[in-house]
mmCIF file with all atom_site columns, C-alpha atoms in Angstrom:
data_model
loop_
_atom_site.group_PDB
_atom_site.id
_atom_site.type_symbol
_atom_site.label_atom_id
_atom_site.label_alt_id
_atom_site.label_comp_id
_atom_site.label_asym_id
_atom_site.label_entity_id
_atom_site.label_seq_id
_atom_site.pdbx_PDB_ins_code
_atom_site.Cartn_x
_atom_site.Cartn_y
_atom_site.Cartn_z
_atom_site.occupancy
_atom_site.B_iso_or_equiv
_atom_site.pdbx_formal_charge
_atom_site.auth_seq_id
_atom_site.auth_comp_id
_atom_site.auth_asym_id
_atom_site.auth_atom_id
_atom_site.pdbx_PDB_model_num
ATOM 1  C CA . MET P 1 1  ? -0.001  0.052  -0.020  1.00 0.00 ? 1273 MET P CA 1
ATOM 2  C CA . LYS P 1 2  ? 2.730   2.480  0.891   1.00 0.00 ? 1274 LYS P CA 1
ATOM 3  C CA . LYS P 1 3  ? 4.457   1.567  -2.343  1.00 0.00 ? 1275 LYS P CA 1
ATOM 4  C CA . PHE P 1 4  ? 1.122   2.455  -4.307  1.00 0.00 ? 1276 PHE P CA 1
ATOM 5  C CA . ILE P 1 5  ? 0.651   5.743  -2.765  1.00 0.00 ? 1277 ILE P CA 1
ATOM 6  C CA . PHE P 1 6  ? 4.171   6.684  -3.206  1.00 0.00 ? 1278 PHE P CA 1
ATOM 7  C CA . SER P 1 7  ? 3.792   5.795  -7.019  1.00 0.00 ? 1279 SER P CA 1
ATOM 8  C CA . ILE P 1 8  ? 1.019   7.936  -6.980  1.00 0.00 ? 1280 ILE P CA 1
ATOM 9  C CA . PHE P 1 9  ? 3.004   10.956 -5.578  1.00 0.00 ? 1281 PHE P CA 1
ATOM 10 C CA . LEU P 1 10 ? 5.706   10.254 -8.240  1.00 0.00 ? 1282 LEU P CA 1
ATOM 11 C CA . ILE P 1 11 ? 3.202   10.317 -11.007 1.00 0.00 ? 1283 ILE P CA 1
ATOM 12 C CA . LEU P 1 12 ? 1.617   13.466 -9.824  1.00 0.00 ? 1284 LEU P CA 1
ATOM 13 C CA . ASN P 1 13 ? 4.996   14.785 -8.970  1.00 0.00 ? 1285 ASN P CA 1
ATOM 14 C CA . ILE P 1 14 ? 3.701   15.871 -5.492  1.00 0.00 ? 1286 ILE P CA 1
ATOM 15 C CA . GLN P 1 15 ? 6.795   17.027 -2.925  1.00 0.00 ? 1287 GLN P CA 1
ATOM 16 C CA . ASN P 1 16 ? 4.627   18.163 -0.169  1.00 0.00 ? 1288 ASN P CA 1
ATOM 17 C CA . TYR P 1 17 ? 1.339   17.759 1.611   1.00 0.00 ? 1289 TYR P CA 1
ATOM 18 C CA . ALA P 1 18 ? -0.063  21.062 0.527   1.00 0.00 ? 1290 ALA P CA 1
ATOM 19 C CA . GLY P 1 19 ? -0.178  19.681 -3.273  1.00 0.00 ? 1291 GLY P CA 1
ATOM 20 C CA . VAL P 1 20 ? -1.989  16.475 -2.034  1.00 0.00 ? 1292 VAL P CA 1
ATOM 21 C CA . ALA P 1 21 ? -4.489  18.973 -0.147  1.00 0.00 ? 1293 ALA P CA 1
ATOM 22 C CA . LYS P 1 22 ? -4.944  20.818 -3.409  1.00 0.00 ? 1294 LYS P CA 1
ATOM 23 C CA . TYR P 1 23 ? -5.707  17.836 -5.376  1.00 0.00 ? 1295 TYR P CA 1
ATOM 24 C CA . LEU P 1 24 ? -8.074  16.366 -2.980  1.00 0.00 ? 1296 LEU P CA 1
ATOM 25 C CA . ALA P 1 25 ? -9.937  19.832 -2.740  1.00 0.00 ? 1297 ALA P CA 1
ATOM 26 C CA . VAL P 1 26 ? -10.251 19.954 -6.289  1.00 0.00 ? 1298 VAL P CA 1
ATOM 27 C CA . GLY P 1 27 ? -11.630 16.351 -6.518  1.00 0.00 ? 1299 GLY P CA 1
ATOM 28 C CA . VAL P 1 28 ? -14.194 17.040 -3.561  1.00 0.00 ? 1300 VAL P CA 1
ATOM 29 C CA . GLY P 1 29 ? -15.214 20.190 -4.978  1.00 0.00 ? 1301 GLY P CA 1
ATOM 30 C CA . ALA P 1 30 ? -15.827 18.731 -8.370  1.00 0.00 ? 1302 ALA P CA 1
ATOM 31 C CA . LEU P 1 31 ? -17.743 15.771 -6.843  1.00 0.00 ? 1303 LEU P CA 1
ATOM 32 C CA . LEU P 1 32 ? -19.829 18.423 -4.729  1.00 0.00 ? 1304 LEU P CA 1
ATOM 33 C CA . SER P 1 33 ? -20.684 20.459 -7.650  1.00 0.00 ? 1305 SER P CA 1
ATOM 34 C CA . THR P 1 34 ? -21.693 17.650 -9.683  1.00 0.00 ? 1306 THR P CA 1
ATOM 35 C CA . VAL P 1 35 ? -24.229 16.568 -7.247  1.00 0.00 ? 1307 VAL P CA 1
ATOM 36 C CA . LEU P 1 36 ? -25.336 20.044 -6.631  1.00 0.00 ? 1308 LEU P CA 1
ATOM 37 C CA . GLY P 1 37 ? -25.627 20.497 -10.507 1.00 0.00 ? 1309 GLY P CA 1
ATOM 38 C CA . TYR P 1 38 ? -27.686 17.158 -10.907 1.00 0.00 ? 1310 TYR P CA 1
ATOM 39 C CA . GLU P 1 39 ? -30.194 18.296 -8.303  1.00 0.00 ? 1311 GLU P CA 1
ATOM 40 C CA . ILE P 1 40 ? -30.472 21.853 -9.732  1.00 0.00 ? 1312 ILE P CA 1
ATOM 41 C CA . THR P 1 41 ? -31.134 20.227 -13.174 1.00 0.00 ? 1313 THR P CA 1
ATOM 42 C CA . GLN P 1 42 ? -33.736 17.800 -11.748 1.00 0.00 ? 1314 GLN P CA 1
ATOM 43 C CA . ARG P 1 43 ? -35.531 20.624 -10.311 1.00 0.00 ? 1315 ARG P CA 1
ATOM 44 C CA . LEU P 1 44 ? -35.291 23.361 -12.926 1.00 0.00 ? 1316 LEU P CA 1
ATOM 45 C CA . LYS P 1 45 ? -35.620 21.073 -15.835 1.00 0.00 ? 1317 LYS P CA 1
ATOM 46 C CA . PRO P 1 46 ? -33.759 23.154 -18.465 1.00 0.00 ? 1318 PRO P CA 1
ATOM 47 C CA . ARG P 1 47 ? -33.894 22.478 -22.352 1.00 0.00 ? 1319 ARG P CA 1
ATOM 48 C CA . ASN P 1 48 ? -30.350 21.148 -22.375 1.00 0.00 ? 1320 ASN P CA 1
ATOM 49 C CA . PRO P 1 49 ? -29.415 19.304 -19.086 1.00 0.00 ? 1321 PRO P CA 1
ATOM 50 C CA . GLN P 1 50 ? -26.331 17.699 -20.566 1.00 0.00 ? 1322 GLN P CA 1
ATOM 51 C CA . TYR P 1 51 ? -24.698 21.195 -20.754 1.00 0.00 ? 1323 TYR P CA 1
ATOM 52 C CA . HIS P 1 52 ? -25.589 21.719 -16.895 1.00 0.00 ? 1324 HIS P CA 1
ATOM 53 C CA . ILE P 1 53 ? -24.064 18.422 -16.093 1.00 0.00 ? 1325 ILE P CA 1
ATOM 54 C CA . VAL P 1 54 ? -20.526 19.389 -17.725 1.00 0.00 ? 1326 VAL P CA 1
ATOM 55 C CA . ILE P 1 55 ? -20.577 22.995 -16.578 1.00 0.00 ? 1327 ILE P CA 1
ATOM 56 C CA . TYR P 1 56 ? -20.970 22.536 -12.744 1.00 0.00 ? 1328 TYR P CA 1
ATOM 57 C CA . PRO P 1 57 ? -18.260 20.144 -12.124 1.00 0.00 ? 1329 PRO P CA 1
ATOM 58 C CA . VAL P 1 58 ? -15.909 22.619 -14.205 1.00 0.00 ? 1330 VAL P CA 1
ATOM 59 C CA . ILE P 1 59 ? -16.936 25.572 -12.027 1.00 0.00 ? 1331 ILE P CA 1
ATOM 60 C CA . GLY P 1 60 ? -17.001 23.547 -8.659  1.00 0.00 ? 1332 GLY P CA 1
ATOM 61 C CA . SER P 1 61 ? -13.151 22.401 -9.411  1.00 0.00 ? 1333 SER P CA 1
ATOM 62 C CA . MET P 1 62 ? -12.047 25.806 -10.426 1.00 0.00 ? 1334 MET P CA 1
ATOM 63 C CA . LEU P 1 63 ? -13.569 27.323 -7.323  1.00 0.00 ? 1335 LEU P CA 1
ATOM 64 C CA . SER P 1 64 ? -12.114 24.632 -5.145  1.00 0.00 ? 1336 SER P CA 1
ATOM 65 C CA . LEU P 1 65 ? -8.871  25.117 -6.575  1.00 0.00 ? 1337 LEU P CA 1
ATOM 66 C CA . PHE P 1 66 ? -8.995  28.893 -6.062  1.00 0.00 ? 1338 PHE P CA 1
ATOM 67 C CA . LEU P 1 67 ? -9.831  28.153 -2.538  1.00 0.00 ? 1339 LEU P CA 1
ATOM 68 C CA . ALA P 1 68 ? -7.051  25.745 -2.005  1.00 0.00 ? 1340 ALA P CA 1
ATOM 69 C CA . GLU P 1 69 ? -4.707  27.941 -3.508  1.00 0.00 ? 1341 GLU P CA 1
ATOM 70 C CA . ARG P 1 70 ? -5.865  30.694 -1.215  1.00 0.00 ? 1342 ARG P CA 1
ATOM 71 C CA . PHE P 1 71 ? -5.666  28.835 2.009   1.00 0.00 ? 1343 PHE P CA 1
ATOM 72 C CA . LEU P 1 72 ? -2.845  26.389 1.491   1.00 0.00 ? 1344 LEU P CA 1
ATOM 73 C CA . LYS P 1 73 ? -0.079  29.073 0.820   1.00 0.00 ? 1345 LYS P CA 1
ATOM 74 C CA . ASN P 1 74 ? 3.324   27.170 0.473   1.00 0.00 ? 1346 ASN P CA 1
#
């Protein structure tokens, strides 16, 4: 298990824990915004729901990356 985690660090070229936290923040933000976007599209019933499913994870991951960069200064 340790070798697996270490190989992930090598692949992503992460040297410190702040980098890991940034990747986790982006992943969690994208996941939460995907769920939120799905709920919003279920309630609003827009004409093109497939665009909403794509737009919300992008916005969420950008927002979470911005917050991670802001709060995790190296």
